[in-house]
Short mmCIF file of N, CA and C in Angstrom, two decimals:
data_model
loop_
_atom_site.label_atom_id
_atom_site.label_comp_id
_atom_site.label_asym_id
_atom_site.label_seq_id
_atom_site.Cartn_x
_atom_site.Cartn_y
_atom_site.Cartn_z
N UNK A 1 0.89 -1.15 0.05
CA UNK A 1 -0.09 -0.07 0.03
C UNK A 1 0.99 1.05 0.08
N UNK A 2 0.81 2.11 -0.88
CA UNK A 2 1.47 3.37 -1.06
C UNK A 2 0.75 4.57 -0.33
N UNK A 3 1.52 5.36 -0.13
CA UNK A 3 0.84 6.54 0.75
C UNK A 3 0.87 7.76 -0.32
N UNK A 4 -0.29 8.30 -0.74
CA UNK A 4 -0.53 9.64 -1.48
C UNK A 4 0.20 9.38 -2.75
N UNK A 5 0.17 8.42 -3.53
CA UNK A 5 0.60 8.11 -4.84
C UNK A 5 2.22 8.38 -4.95
N UNK A 6 2.80 8.11 -3.89
CA UNK A 6 4.34 8.06 -4.13
C UNK A 6 4.87 6.59 -3.74
N UNK A 7 6.21 6.50 -3.73
CA UNK A 7 6.69 5.23 -3.63
C UNK A 7 6.89 4.84 -2.06
N UNK A 8 6.44 5.66 -1.28
CA UNK A 8 6.66 5.40 0.21
C UNK A 8 5.49 4.21 0.82
N UNK A 9 6.02 3.36 1.51
CA UNK A 9 4.88 2.50 2.07
C UNK A 9 4.42 2.78 3.33
N UNK A 10 3.18 2.40 3.69
CA UNK A 10 2.60 2.90 4.89
C UNK A 10 3.43 2.64 6.15
N UNK A 11 4.18 1.76 6.39
CA UNK A 11 4.79 1.50 7.55
C UNK A 11 5.91 2.50 7.56
N UNK A 12 6.58 2.95 6.28
CA UNK A 12 7.82 3.79 6.54
C UNK A 12 7.17 5.23 6.66
N UNK A 13 5.88 5.49 6.19
CA UNK A 13 5.43 6.58 6.47
C UNK A 13 4.81 6.88 8.04
N UNK A 14 4.48 5.77 8.69
CA UNK A 14 4.21 5.66 9.86
C UNK A 14 5.55 6.10 10.85
N UNK A 15 6.94 5.64 10.46
CA UNK A 15 8.06 5.72 11.04
C UNK A 15 8.32 7.20 10.96
N UNK A 16 8.30 7.76 9.74
CA UNK A 16 8.44 9.22 9.37
C UNK A 16 7.51 10.13 10.50
N UNK A 17 6.36 9.75 10.77
CA UNK A 17 5.33 10.65 11.46
C UNK A 17 6.00 10.21 12.87
N UNK A 18 6.31 9.29 13.29
CA UNK A 18 6.74 9.05 14.76
C UNK A 18 8.15 9.90 14.88
N UNK A 19 9.01 9.63 14.00
CA UNK A 19 10.23 10.49 14.04
C UNK A 19 10.32 11.95 14.07
N UNK A 20 9.17 12.46 13.39
CA UNK A 20 8.85 13.78 13.19
C UNK A 20 8.56 14.38 14.65
N UNK A 21 7.47 13.51 15.28
CA UNK A 21 7.28 13.99 16.61
C UNK A 21 8.37 13.90 17.41
N UNK A 22 9.06 13.00 17.56
CA UNK A 22 10.25 12.84 18.38
C UNK A 22 11.27 14.00 18.16
N UNK A 23 11.60 14.39 16.75
CA UNK A 23 12.60 15.38 16.50
C UNK A 23 11.85 16.83 16.98
N UNK A 24 10.61 17.11 17.02
CA UNK A 24 10.17 18.54 17.59
C UNK A 24 10.32 18.15 19.25
N UNK A 25 10.26 17.26 19.82
CA UNK A 25 10.32 16.99 21.08
C UNK A 25 11.97 17.36 21.60
N UNK A 26 12.76 16.74 20.66
CA UNK A 26 14.15 16.96 21.00
C UNK A 26 14.71 18.35 20.79
N UNK A 27 13.78 18.98 19.83
CA UNK A 27 14.38 20.38 19.51
C UNK A 27 13.85 21.33 20.69
N UNK A 28 12.48 20.99 21.24
CA UNK A 28 12.07 21.70 22.37
C UNK A 28 13.26 21.36 23.77
N UNK A 29 13.55 20.19 23.78
CA UNK A 29 14.33 19.79 24.78
C UNK A 29 15.58 20.49 24.83
N UNK A 30 16.25 20.55 23.42
CA UNK A 30 17.45 21.39 23.30
C UNK A 30 17.32 22.81 23.66
N UNK A 31 16.19 23.45 23.29
CA UNK A 31 16.35 24.75 23.52
C UNK A 31 15.89 25.03 25.21
N UNK A 32 15.35 24.06 25.79
CA UNK A 32 15.26 24.32 27.18
C UNK A 32 16.59 23.76 27.92
N UNK A 33 17.45 23.12 27.46
CA UNK A 33 18.79 22.83 28.02
C UNK A 33 19.75 22.68 26.87
N UNK A 34 20.30 23.83 26.82
CA UNK A 34 21.10 24.16 25.85
C UNK A 34 22.69 23.60 26.11
N UNK A 35 22.95 23.11 27.28
CA UNK A 35 24.18 22.43 27.56
C UNK A 35 24.51 21.07 27.50
N UNK A 36 23.26 20.38 27.22
CA UNK A 36 23.13 19.06 27.30
C UNK A 36 23.68 18.56 25.92
N UNK A 37 24.88 17.95 26.09
CA UNK A 37 25.71 17.44 24.92
C UNK A 37 24.70 16.13 24.29
N UNK A 38 24.14 15.31 24.87
CA UNK A 38 23.37 14.11 24.45
C UNK A 38 22.26 14.42 23.90
N UNK A 39 21.53 15.68 24.21
CA UNK A 39 20.37 16.12 23.72
C UNK A 39 20.50 16.44 22.24
N UNK A 40 21.81 17.17 22.06
CA UNK A 40 22.33 17.71 20.73
C UNK A 40 22.53 16.37 19.70
N UNK A 41 23.30 15.30 20.36
CA UNK A 41 23.50 14.31 19.35
C UNK A 41 22.37 13.48 19.19
N UNK A 42 21.47 13.45 20.12
CA UNK A 42 20.02 12.62 19.88
C UNK A 42 19.23 13.42 18.64
N UNK A 43 19.37 14.62 18.74
CA UNK A 43 18.61 15.64 17.78
C UNK A 43 19.36 15.14 16.27
N UNK A 44 20.72 15.06 16.07
CA UNK A 44 21.30 14.83 15.11
C UNK A 44 20.98 13.53 14.54
N UNK A 45 21.01 12.41 15.46
CA UNK A 45 20.69 11.06 14.88
C UNK A 45 19.25 11.03 14.53
N UNK A 46 18.18 11.63 15.34
CA UNK A 46 17.02 11.47 14.87
C UNK A 46 16.63 12.17 13.51
N UNK A 47 17.42 13.47 13.32
CA UNK A 47 17.35 13.79 12.03
C UNK A 47 17.89 13.07 10.79
N UNK A 48 18.96 12.27 11.24
CA UNK A 48 19.43 11.52 10.03
C UNK A 48 18.54 10.35 9.82
N UNK A 49 17.91 9.71 10.83
CA UNK A 49 17.08 8.53 10.60
C UNK A 49 15.76 9.14 9.73
N UNK A 50 15.36 10.46 10.00
CA UNK A 50 14.05 10.93 9.44
C UNK A 50 14.61 11.22 8.01
N UNK A 51 15.71 11.64 7.80
CA UNK A 51 16.22 11.68 6.04
C UNK A 51 16.25 10.80 5.54
N UNK A 52 16.72 9.59 6.23
CA UNK A 52 17.05 8.20 5.55
C UNK A 52 15.85 7.75 5.08
N UNK A 53 14.58 7.81 6.10
CA UNK A 53 13.33 7.10 5.90
C UNK A 53 12.66 7.80 4.82
N UNK A 54 12.60 9.21 4.71
CA UNK A 54 12.13 10.08 3.82
C UNK A 54 12.65 9.83 2.40
N UNK A 55 14.00 9.81 2.28
CA UNK A 55 14.58 9.72 0.83
C UNK A 55 14.39 8.28 0.55
N UNK A 56 14.66 7.39 1.44
CA UNK A 56 14.20 5.79 1.00
C UNK A 56 12.77 5.57 0.75
N UNK A 57 12.03 6.23 1.21
CA UNK A 57 10.65 5.94 0.89
C UNK A 57 10.22 6.72 -0.47
N UNK A 58 10.83 7.79 -0.72
CA UNK A 58 10.13 8.85 -1.81
C UNK A 58 11.35 8.65 -3.10
N UNK A 59 12.30 8.08 -2.85
CA UNK A 59 13.08 8.27 -4.22
C UNK A 59 13.39 6.80 -4.37
N UNK A 60 13.69 6.34 -5.62
CA UNK A 60 13.62 7.05 -6.81
C UNK A 60 12.11 7.34 -7.31
N UNK A 61 11.71 8.42 -7.77
CA UNK A 61 10.37 8.54 -8.28
C UNK A 61 10.31 9.28 -9.79
N UNK A 62 9.80 8.78 -10.72
CA UNK A 62 10.00 9.49 -11.88
C UNK A 62 9.10 10.79 -12.15
N UNK A 63 8.31 10.90 -11.34
CA UNK A 63 7.44 12.18 -11.33
C UNK A 63 8.20 13.35 -10.57
N UNK A 64 9.19 12.84 -9.92
CA UNK A 64 10.04 14.11 -9.14
C UNK A 64 10.88 14.77 -10.25
N UNK A 65 11.27 16.06 -9.97
CA UNK A 65 12.34 16.85 -11.00
C UNK A 65 13.69 16.13 -10.77
N UNK A 66 14.46 16.01 -11.57
CA UNK A 66 15.89 15.46 -11.39
C UNK A 66 16.24 14.02 -12.15
N UNK A 67 17.38 13.57 -12.38
CA UNK A 67 17.56 12.45 -12.93
C UNK A 67 17.56 11.28 -12.28
N UNK A 68 17.27 10.13 -12.55
CA UNK A 68 17.08 8.83 -11.85
C UNK A 68 18.36 8.59 -11.18
N UNK A 69 19.46 8.90 -11.77
CA UNK A 69 20.86 8.44 -11.20
C UNK A 69 21.22 9.67 -9.77
N UNK A 70 20.72 10.80 -10.13
CA UNK A 70 20.74 11.51 -8.89
C UNK A 70 19.95 11.24 -7.78
N UNK A 71 18.70 10.80 -8.13
CA UNK A 71 17.84 10.33 -6.93
C UNK A 71 18.36 9.37 -6.22
N UNK A 72 18.98 8.24 -7.21
CA UNK A 72 19.40 6.99 -6.66
C UNK A 72 20.70 7.32 -5.61
N UNK A 73 21.55 8.39 -6.08
CA UNK A 73 22.88 8.74 -5.25
C UNK A 73 22.25 9.38 -3.93
N UNK A 74 21.27 10.21 -3.99
CA UNK A 74 20.65 10.71 -2.74
C UNK A 74 20.23 9.82 -1.82
N UNK A 75 19.26 8.70 -2.52
CA UNK A 75 18.74 7.68 -1.51
C UNK A 75 19.81 6.70 -0.98
N UNK A 76 20.83 6.48 -1.81
CA UNK A 76 21.75 5.28 -1.33
C UNK A 76 22.88 6.36 -0.35
N UNK A 77 22.99 7.47 -0.62
CA UNK A 77 23.94 8.23 0.12
C UNK A 77 23.66 8.37 1.68
N UNK A 78 22.12 8.71 1.74
CA UNK A 78 21.62 8.75 2.87
C UNK A 78 21.51 7.34 3.62
N UNK A 79 21.19 6.48 2.90
CA UNK A 79 21.47 4.98 3.31
C UNK A 79 22.70 4.55 3.92
N UNK A 80 23.98 5.09 3.20
CA UNK A 80 25.06 4.77 3.73
C UNK A 80 25.59 5.56 5.04
N UNK A 81 25.40 7.20 4.91
CA UNK A 81 25.68 8.06 5.96
C UNK A 81 25.18 7.79 7.30
N UNK A 82 23.81 7.40 7.57
CA UNK A 82 23.11 7.01 8.55
C UNK A 82 23.94 6.03 9.43
N UNK A 83 23.71 4.78 8.97
CA UNK A 83 24.48 3.93 9.58
C UNK A 83 25.99 4.05 9.98
N UNK A 84 26.67 4.69 9.18
CA UNK A 84 28.07 4.91 9.27
C UNK A 84 28.40 5.99 10.41
N UNK A 85 27.46 6.87 10.57
CA UNK A 85 27.59 7.77 11.50
C UNK A 85 26.86 7.49 12.98
N UNK A 86 25.99 6.31 13.01
CA UNK A 86 25.10 6.21 14.24
C UNK A 86 26.15 5.59 15.11
N UNK A 87 26.99 4.68 14.74
CA UNK A 87 28.17 4.19 16.08
C UNK A 87 28.93 5.36 16.57
N UNK A 88 29.28 6.25 15.84
CA UNK A 88 29.93 7.54 16.31
C UNK A 88 29.34 8.21 17.46
N UNK A 89 27.85 8.67 16.78
CA UNK A 89 27.15 9.21 17.81
C UNK A 89 26.93 8.60 19.02
N UNK A 90 26.65 7.05 18.99
CA UNK A 90 26.56 6.37 20.15
C UNK A 90 27.61 6.32 21.14
N UNK A 91 28.87 6.23 20.68
CA UNK A 91 29.83 6.49 21.67
C UNK A 91 30.12 7.71 22.17
N UNK A 92 29.86 8.76 21.37
CA UNK A 92 29.96 10.00 21.90
C UNK A 92 28.81 10.33 23.09
N UNK A 93 27.50 9.92 22.86
CA UNK A 93 26.50 10.06 23.81
C UNK A 93 26.49 9.36 24.70
N UNK A 94 27.09 8.09 24.85
CA UNK A 94 27.24 7.15 26.07
C UNK A 94 28.59 7.38 26.79
N UNK A 95 29.46 8.01 26.09
CA UNK A 95 30.78 8.59 26.76
C UNK A 95 31.51 7.19 27.06
N UNK A 96 31.65 6.37 26.06
CA UNK A 96 32.44 5.22 25.82
C UNK A 96 33.84 5.54 25.77
N UNK A 97 34.80 5.00 26.62
CA UNK A 97 36.15 5.11 26.13
C UNK A 97 36.75 3.88 25.73
N UNK A 98 38.16 3.90 25.24
CA UNK A 98 38.75 2.96 24.85
C UNK A 98 39.46 2.07 26.15
#
């Protein structure tokens, strides 16, 4: 089942909605506590997950402007960057040391 005539599935759309709510909460939390380092890292991580799910769900779409190759590069680029940066965020947020 597709959402609103796009390539995004219903489950991906549900995750995008949940992640958007979490992102708004984290932005408000960050504004209330500007010195909290883990809140900032959590905001970056949820933003990357949101970007990954949006690009993975919507791209490639022949109805969108831009070449198919560019849309594939964006979708696979976010698909690579998000899991590559996640371990770095976890180690910084949890203050793990060698």
